[in-house]
Amino acid sequence: AVVPCLVCLAAQAGTSFGNDTVMTLCLWMCLWTTLHEELWKRKESELVWAWDLVDFEYVEKPRLDFHGDLWLSPAGQPETYFAWGPYLLKLVVSLLLAAFFVSLSVGACILAHQFRLTMGCLTMTDPVVAGQSPTPSPSPSPSVETCHWAFSMAANSFNGLAVVIIDFVWTMAVAVRLTRW
């Protein structure tokens, strides 16, 4: 719920984020995420009570696909662990890939925003679209607001599609391979 609030504040600070529907969307997202989280907590509590897991202590079983070195713990029981070298390599690669995919998502958002601003500027300087055509045309020209709305929808659709594709690639390909590595 923090990100929509920041977007809402940015929308109030300047007009570069579009019209008042952005603020409405941000407020809706704040309310929806808070409500969803609280309802999820309630459902989780109901399931814990219904399944009689109130006093259940979760003991994690060792993962069968965990391949590490065997050593004796201070308690005298054999345990598996990763040496620091491979662990740090996997950590650095995972963080770099996550940062790359986050930057792809942010880049798609910036690209869509820049497209909308550029097309908005072009429609403002086009005399036919602005309604200042030197020669009258038999068909009515689209208004500036209609063009802005169309370009905003195109930019938002591109941004949504890019984020869905990036999420699909991350979930189906990268995260699975990083987990199994």
mmCIF file of N, CA and C in Angstrom, residues 11 25 37 47 67 69 77 103-105 161-162 169 178 181:
data_model
loop_
_atom_site.group_PDB
_atom_site.id
_atom_site.type_symbol
_atom_site.label_atom_id
_atom_site.label_comp_id
_atom_site.label_asym_id
_atom_site.label_seq_id
_atom_site.Cartn_x
_atom_site.Cartn_y
_atom_site.Cartn_z
ATOM 1 N N ALA A 11 1.464 12.321 -8.193
ATOM 2 C CA ALA A 11 0.438 12.826 -9.107
ATOM 3 C C ALA A 11 -0.082 14.175 -8.647
ATOM 4 N N LEU A 25 -7.219 5.666 -8.673
ATOM 5 C CA LEU A 25 -6.642 4.323 -8.728
ATOM 6 C C LEU A 25 -5.718 4.067 -7.541
ATOM 7 N N GLU A 37 -5.271 -7.962 2.695
ATOM 8 C CA GLU A 37 -4.357 -8.492 3.711
ATOM 9 C C GLU A 37 -5.103 -8.838 5.003
ATOM 10 N N LEU A 47 -8.687 -21.044 9.418
ATOM 11 C CA LEU A 47 -8.177 -22.364 9.021
ATOM 12 C C LEU A 47 -7.333 -22.992 10.128
ATOM 13 N N HIS A 67 21.621 -30.122 -1.796
ATOM 14 C CA HIS A 67 22.906 -30.805 -1.954
ATOM 15 C C HIS A 67 23.991 -29.946 -1.328
ATOM 16 N N ASP A 69 27.405 -30.047 1.830
ATOM 17 C CA ASP A 69 28.417 -30.887 2.471
ATOM 18 C C ASP A 69 27.895 -31.345 3.831
ATOM 19 N N GLN A 77 24.727 -33.818 15.768
ATOM 20 C CA GLN A 77 23.912 -34.428 14.730
ATOM 21 C C GLN A 77 24.460 -34.041 13.362
ATOM 22 N N SER A 103 14.755 -3.632 -13.024
ATOM 23 C CA SER A 103 15.082 -2.505 -13.903
ATOM 24 C C SER A 103 14.352 -2.609 -15.243
ATOM 25 N N LEU A 104 14.110 -3.824 -15.733
ATOM 26 C CA LEU A 104 13.298 -3.982 -16.937
ATOM 27 C C LEU A 104 11.878 -3.476 -16.715
ATOM 28 N N SER A 105 11.301 -3.807 -15.562
ATOM 29 C CA SER A 105 9.940 -3.340 -15.256
ATOM 30 C C SER A 105 9.890 -1.821 -15.128
ATOM 31 N N LEU A 161 1.348 -5.046 -20.394
ATOM 32 C CA LEU A 161 1.789 -6.222 -21.135
ATOM 33 C C LEU A 161 3.273 -6.519 -20.880
ATOM 34 N N ALA A 162 4.081 -5.476 -20.836
ATOM 35 C CA ALA A 162 5.512 -5.673 -20.572
ATOM 36 C C ALA A 162 5.735 -6.263 -19.184
ATOM 37 N N VAL A 169 8.388 -14.561 -17.598
ATOM 38 C CA VAL A 169 9.749 -15.055 -17.832
ATOM 39 C C VAL A 169 10.455 -15.306 -16.500
ATOM 40 N N LEU A 178 17.050 -20.792 -10.798
ATOM 41 C CA LEU A 178 17.826 -20.346 -9.638
ATOM 42 C C LEU A 178 17.546 -21.229 -8.426
ATOM 43 N N TRP A 181 19.365 -24.598 -8.909
ATOM 44 C CA TRP A 181 20.821 -24.503 -9.103
ATOM 45 C C TRP A 181 21.528 -24.914 -7.875
#
